Coordinates of C-alpha atoms and ligand atoms in Angstrom, one line a residue:
X1 CA -20.3 142.2 -41.2
X2 CA -23.2 144.5 -40.6
X3 CA -23.5 146.2 -37.3
X4 CA -26.2 144.7 -35.1
X5 CA -27.7 148.1 -34.2
X6 CA -30.4 148.2 -31.5
X7 CA -33.8 149.0 -32.8
X8 CA -34.0 152.2 -30.7
X9 CA -31.0 153.8 -32.5
X10 CA -33.3 154.1 -35.5
X11 CA -35.6 156.4 -33.6
X12 CA -32.9 158.8 -32.5
X13 CA -33.0 162.1 -34.3
X14 CA -30.3 164.7 -34.7
X15 CA -29.7 168.4 -35.1
X16 CA -29.6 168.9 -38.8
X17 CA -28.3 172.5 -38.3
X18 CA -24.9 170.9 -37.7
X19 CA -25.0 169.5 -41.2
X20 CA -25.6 173.0 -42.6
X21 CA -22.5 174.1 -40.6
X22 CA -20.5 171.3 -42.2
X23 CA -21.8 172.3 -45.7
X24 CA -20.8 175.9 -45.0
X25 CA -17.4 174.9 -43.8
X26 CA -16.7 172.9 -47.0
X27 CA -17.8 175.8 -49.1
X28 CA -15.4 178.1 -47.1
X29 CA -12.6 175.6 -47.7
X30 CA -12.9 176.2 -51.4
X31 CA -12.2 179.9 -50.8
X32 CA -15.7 181.2 -50.9
X33 CA -16.5 183.8 -48.2
X34 CA -19.2 182.4 -45.9
X35 CA -21.5 184.4 -43.6
X36 CA -22.4 182.1 -40.7
X37 CA -26.0 182.6 -39.7
X38 CA -26.7 178.9 -39.2
X39 CA -25.7 178.0 -35.7
X40 CA -26.9 179.4 -32.4
X41 CA -23.4 179.8 -31.0
X42 CA -21.8 183.0 -29.7
X43 CA -18.6 184.6 -31.1
X44 CA -18.5 186.6 -27.9
X45 CA -16.0 185.4 -25.2
X46 CA -17.0 184.2 -21.7
X47 CA -16.6 187.1 -19.1
X48 CA -13.1 187.3 -17.6
X49 CA -14.2 186.8 -14.0
X50 CA -15.9 183.5 -14.9
X51 CA -12.8 182.3 -16.7
X52 CA -10.7 183.3 -13.7
X53 CA -12.9 181.5 -11.3
X54 CA -12.5 178.3 -13.3
X55 CA -8.7 178.7 -13.4
X56 CA -8.7 179.4 -9.7
X57 CA -10.8 176.3 -9.0
X58 CA -8.3 174.1 -11.0
X59 CA -5.4 175.6 -9.1
X60 CA -7.2 174.9 -5.8
X61 CA -7.6 171.3 -6.8
X62 CA -11.3 171.2 -7.6
X63 CA -10.4 168.5 -10.1
X64 CA -11.9 165.4 -8.6
X65 CA -15.4 164.0 -8.6
X66 CA -18.0 166.1 -6.9
X67 CA -21.6 165.4 -5.7
X68 CA -23.8 163.9 -8.4
X69 CA -26.5 166.6 -8.3
X70 CA -23.9 169.4 -8.2
X71 CA -21.8 171.3 -5.7
X72 CA -23.8 172.8 -2.9
X73 CA -22.6 176.4 -3.5
X74 CA -23.8 176.3 -7.1
X75 CA -27.2 174.7 -6.2
X76 CA -27.7 177.3 -3.6
X77 CA -26.8 180.1 -5.9
X78 CA -29.2 178.7 -8.5
X79 CA -32.0 178.5 -5.9
X80 CA -31.4 182.2 -5.1
X81 CA -31.3 183.1 -8.8
X82 CA -34.7 181.3 -9.3
X83 CA -36.2 183.3 -6.5
X84 CA -34.8 186.5 -7.8
X85 CA -35.9 186.0 -11.4
X86 CA -38.9 183.7 -11.2
X87 CA -40.2 184.7 -7.8
X88 CA -40.8 181.3 -6.1
X89 CA -38.8 179.9 -3.2
X90 CA -36.8 176.8 -3.6
X91 CA -33.7 175.3 -2.1
X92 CA -30.6 173.4 -3.3
X93 CA -32.6 170.1 -3.3
X94 CA -34.7 171.5 -6.1
X95 CA -31.7 171.8 -8.4
X96 CA -29.8 169.2 -10.3
X97 CA -26.7 170.5 -12.1
X98 CA -26.3 169.2 -15.7
X99 CA -23.8 169.3 -18.5
X100 CA -25.7 172.1 -20.3
X101 CA -29.4 172.6 -20.7
X102 CA -29.8 169.9 -23.4
X103 CA -29.5 166.9 -21.1
X104 CA -32.5 168.2 -19.1
X105 CA -34.8 167.3 -22.1
X106 CA -33.9 163.6 -22.3
X107 CA -33.8 163.2 -18.5
X108 CA -37.2 165.0 -18.0
X109 CA -38.7 162.6 -20.6
X110 CA -37.1 159.5 -19.1
X111 CA -38.2 160.5 -15.7
X112 CA -41.9 161.3 -16.5
X113 CA -42.9 159.6 -19.8
X114 CA -44.0 156.0 -20.2
X115 CA -44.0 154.4 -23.7
X116 CA -47.3 155.4 -25.3
X117 CA -47.7 158.6 -23.3
X118 CA -48.5 161.7 -25.4
X119 CA -46.2 164.7 -25.2
X120 CA -47.1 168.1 -26.7
X121 CA -44.1 169.9 -28.2
X122 CA -43.4 172.9 -30.4
X123 CA -42.9 172.4 -34.1
X124 CA -41.1 174.4 -35.4
X125 CA -38.9 173.8 -32.3
X126 CA -35.6 172.6 -31.0
X127 CA -35.2 169.2 -32.7
X128 CA -34.1 167.3 -29.6
X129 CA -37.6 167.3 -28.2
X130 CA -38.9 165.1 -31.0
X131 CA -35.8 163.0 -31.0
X132 CA -36.0 162.2 -27.3
X133 CA -39.8 161.6 -27.3
X134 CA -39.4 159.1 -30.2
X135 CA -36.4 157.4 -28.8
X136 CA -38.2 156.7 -25.5
X137 CA -41.3 155.5 -27.4
X138 CA -43.6 158.4 -26.5
X139 CA -46.2 159.8 -28.9
X140 CA -45.2 163.3 -30.0
X141 CA -48.0 165.8 -30.5
X142 CA -46.6 168.8 -32.4
X143 CA -48.1 172.2 -32.0
X144 CA -47.2 175.2 -34.1
X145 CA -47.2 179.0 -34.1
X146 CA -49.3 181.7 -35.8
X147 CA -47.6 184.6 -37.5
X148 CA -48.9 188.0 -36.3
X149 CA -47.8 191.5 -37.1
X150 CA -45.8 191.4 -33.8
X151 CA -44.1 188.1 -34.5
X152 CA -45.4 184.7 -33.6
X153 CA -47.9 183.4 -31.0
X154 CA -48.6 179.9 -29.7
X155 CA -51.3 177.9 -31.5
X156 CA -53.3 177.3 -28.4
X157 CA -56.1 175.8 -30.3
X158 CA -53.8 173.1 -31.7
X159 CA -52.6 172.4 -28.1
X160 CA -56.2 172.1 -26.7
X161 CA -57.4 170.1 -29.7
X162 CA -54.8 167.4 -29.3
X163 CA -55.2 166.8 -25.5
X164 CA -56.4 163.3 -24.8
X165 CA -56.5 161.1 -21.6
X166 CA -53.0 160.0 -22.6
X167 CA -51.5 163.5 -22.7
X168 CA -49.0 163.6 -19.9
X169 CA -46.5 166.3 -20.7
X170 CA -45.9 169.5 -22.6
X171 CA -42.7 171.1 -23.7
X172 CA -43.0 174.9 -23.7
X173 CA -40.1 177.0 -24.9
X174 CA -40.9 180.6 -24.2
X175 CA -38.4 182.9 -25.9
X176 CA -38.6 180.4 -28.6
X177 CA -36.0 178.9 -30.9
X178 CA -36.4 179.3 -33.9
X179 CA -39.3 181.8 -34.2
X180 CA -38.3 184.1 -31.2
X181 CA -42.0 183.9 -30.1
X182 CA -42.6 185.4 -26.7
X183 CA -45.9 184.8 -24.9
X184 CA -47.7 187.8 -23.5
X185 CA -49.3 187.3 -20.0
X186 CA -52.6 186.3 -21.4
X187 CA -51.2 183.5 -23.6
X188 CA -49.0 182.2 -20.8
X189 CA -51.8 182.2 -18.3
X190 CA -54.1 180.4 -20.8
X191 CA -51.4 177.7 -21.2
X192 CA -51.0 177.4 -17.4
X193 CA -54.7 176.9 -17.1
X194 CA -54.7 174.2 -19.7
X195 CA -51.9 172.4 -17.8
X196 CA -53.8 172.6 -14.5
X197 CA -57.1 171.6 -16.0
X198 CA -55.7 168.5 -17.8
X199 CA -53.1 167.6 -15.2
X200 CA -50.2 168.1 -17.6
X201 CA -46.6 168.2 -16.4
X202 CA -44.4 170.9 -18.0
X203 CA -40.9 171.2 -19.2
X204 CA -40.3 174.9 -19.4
X205 CA -37.2 175.3 -21.7
X206 CA -35.9 178.7 -20.6
X207 CA -32.6 178.6 -22.5
X208 CA -33.2 182.2 -23.8
X209 CA -34.9 183.6 -20.6
X210 CA -32.1 186.2 -20.2
X211 CA -31.6 187.1 -23.9
X212 CA -34.2 189.8 -23.8
X213 CA -34.0 193.3 -25.4
X214 CA -37.0 194.8 -23.7
X215 CA -39.0 194.2 -20.5
X216 CA -38.4 191.6 -17.8
X217 CA -38.5 187.9 -18.6
X218 CA -41.4 185.8 -17.4
X219 CA -41.7 182.1 -16.6
X220 CA -44.8 180.0 -16.6
X221 CA -43.9 179.1 -13.0
X222 CA -45.3 182.5 -12.0
X223 CA -48.8 181.1 -12.0
X224 CA -50.3 179.3 -9.0
X225 CA -50.0 175.6 -9.1
X226 CA -47.3 175.6 -11.9
X227 CA -44.1 175.3 -9.8
X228 CA -45.4 172.0 -8.5
X229 CA -45.7 170.6 -12.0
X230 CA -42.8 172.2 -13.9
X231 CA -39.2 171.4 -14.5
X232 CA -37.2 174.4 -15.7
X233 CA -34.4 173.9 -18.2
X234 CA -31.8 176.4 -17.1
X235 CA -28.5 177.0 -19.0
X236 CA -25.4 179.1 -18.6
X237 CA -24.7 178.7 -22.4
X238 CA -26.4 181.9 -23.7
X239 CA -26.6 184.3 -20.8
X240 CA -23.0 184.0 -19.9
X241 CA -21.6 183.1 -23.4
X242 CA -20.6 179.7 -22.1
X243 CA -21.9 177.3 -24.8
X244 CA -18.8 175.1 -24.8
X245 CA -18.4 174.9 -21.0
X246 CA -21.5 172.7 -20.8
X247 CA -23.2 173.9 -17.7
X248 CA -26.9 173.9 -17.0
X249 CA -29.5 172.7 -14.5
X250 CA -32.9 170.9 -14.1
X251 CA -34.9 172.8 -11.5
X252 CA -38.2 171.6 -10.2
X253 CA -40.1 169.6 -7.5
X254 CA -37.7 167.8 -5.2
X255 CA -38.8 164.2 -6.0
X256 CA -38.5 164.8 -9.7
X257 CA -35.1 166.4 -9.3
X258 CA -33.9 163.4 -7.2
X259 CA -35.0 161.1 -10.0
X260 CA -33.3 163.2 -12.6
X261 CA -30.1 163.1 -10.5
X262 CA -30.2 159.4 -10.6
X263 CA -29.6 159.6 -14.3
X264 CA -26.5 161.7 -13.5
X265 CA -25.1 158.8 -11.4
X266 CA -25.6 156.4 -14.2
X267 CA -24.4 158.6 -17.0
X268 CA -21.8 161.2 -16.2
X269 CA -21.3 160.8 -12.4
X270 CA -21.2 164.5 -12.0
X271 CA -20.8 167.7 -14.0
X272 CA -17.3 169.0 -14.3
X273 CA -16.2 170.1 -10.9
X274 CA -14.3 173.3 -11.7
X275 CA -16.8 174.4 -14.3
X276 CA -19.4 174.5 -11.5
X277 CA -17.2 176.9 -9.5
X278 CA -17.1 179.1 -12.6
X279 CA -20.9 178.8 -12.6
X280 CA -21.0 180.2 -9.0
X281 CA -18.9 183.2 -10.2
X282 CA -21.3 183.7 -13.1
X283 CA -24.4 183.8 -10.9
X284 CA -22.7 186.0 -8.3
X285 CA -21.9 188.6 -10.9
X286 CA -21.1 191.3 -12.0
X287 CA -23.4 191.3 -15.0
X288 CA -21.7 194.1 -16.9
X289 CA -20.4 191.7 -19.6
X290 CA -23.8 190.2 -20.0
X291 CA -25.3 193.6 -20.5
X292 CA -22.6 194.5 -23.0
X293 CA -23.4 191.3 -24.9
X294 CA -27.1 192.2 -25.0
X295 CA -26.2 195.6 -26.5
X296 CA -24.0 193.9 -29.1
X297 CA -26.8 191.5 -30.0
X298 CA -29.4 194.2 -30.2
X299 CA -27.3 196.2 -32.7
X300 CA -26.8 193.0 -34.8
X301 CA -30.6 192.3 -34.6
X302 CA -31.5 195.8 -35.7
X303 CA -29.0 195.8 -38.5
X304 CA -30.2 192.5 -39.9
X305 CA -33.9 193.5 -39.5
X306 CA -33.5 196.7 -41.5
X307 CA -31.7 194.9 -44.4
X308 CA -34.2 192.0 -44.4
X309 CA -37.2 194.2 -44.4
X310 CA -35.8 196.1 -47.3
X311 CA -35.3 192.9 -49.3
X312 CA -37.9 192.1 -51.9
X313 CA -40.2 189.2 -50.9
X314 CA -39.0 189.0 -47.3
X315 CA -40.6 190.3 -44.1
X316 CA -39.9 189.8 -40.4
X317 CA -41.3 191.4 -37.2
X318 CA -38.9 192.8 -34.5
X319 CA -38.5 190.1 -31.8
X320 CA -37.6 191.2 -28.3
X321 CA -35.8 188.0 -27.4
X322 CA -33.4 185.3 -28.4
X323 CA -30.7 185.8 -31.1
X324 CA -32.8 184.4 -34.0
X325 CA -34.8 185.9 -36.8
X326 CA -37.4 183.8 -38.6
X327 CA -38.2 185.8 -41.7
X328 CA -41.1 184.8 -44.0
X329 CA -39.6 184.3 -47.5
X330 CA -42.7 182.9 -49.2
X331 CA -42.8 185.8 -51.8
X332 CA -39.1 185.7 -52.5
X333 CA -39.4 182.0 -53.3
X334 CA -42.5 182.5 -55.4
X335 CA -40.6 185.0 -57.5
X336 CA -37.8 182.5 -58.0
X337 CA -40.4 179.8 -58.9
X338 CA -39.2 177.7 -55.9
X339 CA -41.4 175.4 -53.8
X340 CA -38.9 173.9 -51.4
X341 CA -37.3 176.1 -48.8
X342 CA -34.2 173.8 -48.9
X343 CA -33.7 174.8 -52.6
X344 CA -33.9 178.5 -51.5
X345 CA -31.3 177.9 -48.8
X346 CA -28.9 176.2 -51.2
X347 CA -29.4 178.8 -53.9
X348 CA -28.7 181.7 -51.5
X349 CA -25.7 179.8 -50.0
X350 CA -24.1 179.1 -53.4
X351 CA -24.7 182.6 -54.8
X352 CA -23.8 184.7 -51.8
X353 CA -22.2 182.6 -49.1
X354 CA -25.0 183.5 -46.7
X355 CA -25.5 180.3 -44.6
X356 CA -28.7 179.8 -42.7
X357 CA -31.1 177.1 -41.6
X358 CA -34.8 176.8 -42.5
X359 CA -38.1 175.9 -40.9
X360 CA -37.4 172.3 -42.0
X361 CA -34.4 172.0 -39.7
X362 CA -36.9 172.4 -36.8
X363 CA -39.3 169.6 -37.4
X364 CA -41.5 168.3 -40.3
X365 CA -43.9 171.0 -41.5
X366 CA -47.4 170.6 -40.2
X367 CA -50.4 169.9 -42.4
X368 CA -51.8 173.2 -43.7
X369 CA -48.6 175.2 -43.5
X370 CA -48.3 177.3 -46.6
X371 CA -45.8 180.0 -45.6
X372 CA -42.0 179.5 -45.9
X373 CA -39.5 180.6 -43.3
X374 CA -35.7 180.6 -42.8
X375 CA -33.9 181.0 -39.5
X376 CA -31.0 183.4 -39.2
X377 CA -28.9 183.3 -36.0
X378 CA -27.0 186.6 -35.4
X379 CA -25.1 185.3 -32.3
X380 CA -22.0 184.3 -34.2
X381 CA -21.5 187.0 -36.8
X382 CA -20.4 190.7 -36.4
X383 CA -22.3 193.7 -37.6
X384 CA -20.0 194.5 -40.6
X385 CA -20.4 190.9 -41.8
X386 CA -24.1 191.1 -41.4
X387 CA -24.2 194.2 -43.5
X388 CA -22.0 192.6 -46.2
X389 CA -23.7 189.2 -46.3
X390 CA -27.3 190.2 -46.1
X391 CA -26.5 193.1 -48.5
X392 CA -25.5 190.4 -51.0
X393 CA -28.6 188.4 -50.4
X394 CA -30.7 191.6 -50.9
X395 CA -29.0 192.2 -54.2
X396 CA -29.6 188.6 -55.3
X397 CA -33.3 188.8 -54.6
X398 CA -33.8 192.3 -55.8
Ligands
PLP1 N1 -33.1 174.6 -25.7 C1 -33.1 175.4 -26.7 C2 -34.4 175.9 -27.3 C3 -31.9 175.7 -27.4 O1 -32.0 176.4 -28.5 C4 -30.7 175.1 -26.9 C5 -29.5 175.4 -27.6 O2 -29.4 175.9 -28.7 C6 -30.8 174.4 -25.8 C7 -32.0 174.1 -25.2 C8 -29.6 173.7 -25.2 O3 -28.5 174.5 -24.9 P1 -27.3 174.1 -24.0 O4 -27.3 172.6 -24.0 O5 -26.1 174.7 -24.7 O6 -27.6 174.6 -22.7

């Protein structure tokens, strides 16, 4: 008997990066040494004082249901964190605790987008944006990035060109996965002006806000009028090496946050109680382990960059944020006579065990795209393995 799937299930996308992980795992099972650059997970442990806070909370009996929008001490600590790092005053009512940053995407869309509304979103970009827009019958309007000698910048022209009376929302992921693009003040202000002028509501995905190697992080909410029209996606996953704990938050205007919390009641009732107490400990500090993690990641980044930029047919600028590199491999592929970046990925994986994703795992390439890119995550691989793996790739392409 065939399963009577609901129509909407056909519109639900996925994260194809996980499929690359499965492919790498089956290659490793045959005895081949695999160098995992495919998944944005960390092989760095959660700081001990956070682990201890969770254990203490369990021992103290924080094991029952808790309030749907989150425990008050965590919501208050989040409000303080936002004031400290983004500079605008909010209180606990502006915070809805979530099981990670990811749920904020779907809940933001369900709260603010009607079927047929147009939503601008980055492509390449985190694939869940497109999946959620399609699933909830919105009209996705992808915008891309331009390669510059410093990295990547937003294609603001593509954003402005696509705005119509039906454009309601934009998803903006500064400190961007997969390109590592970081807006300068001018670019961010330009985008803020566009949102104000066209009355567009913003999801500011700030998953990598704290994974910064230089300077201080900046949020689009720093511009006047933006806090009133922005929901911030906050996550503990990257800053505190807590990807598997599943802890994040939606932060924004009170009435939107209340509506988002109503999805919490209907879906998960509440985020895990004792994990939220660990979140309080994370926000209260100390931040020594976080700083050590940034130092480790910086060393990995620099190691990978120096090998990649000495590999024939590959170039990549030095990004100041995230733990991704998005090298241009167009020339390396030309030399191999390859047109499909997926063929390049498979070729390198088979010949060297170096496993990575490509531009195509982050959305369908846009018309007019000619350059080919791969994405390397260095969050889950130690420096000696980076040297060994990328060394093999360099030799292969040399
Ligand atoms: N947004 C971006 C751009 C990401 O890359 C990720 C995870 O990789 C997330 C959101 C969600 O992360 P999490 O659900 O672990 O908080």
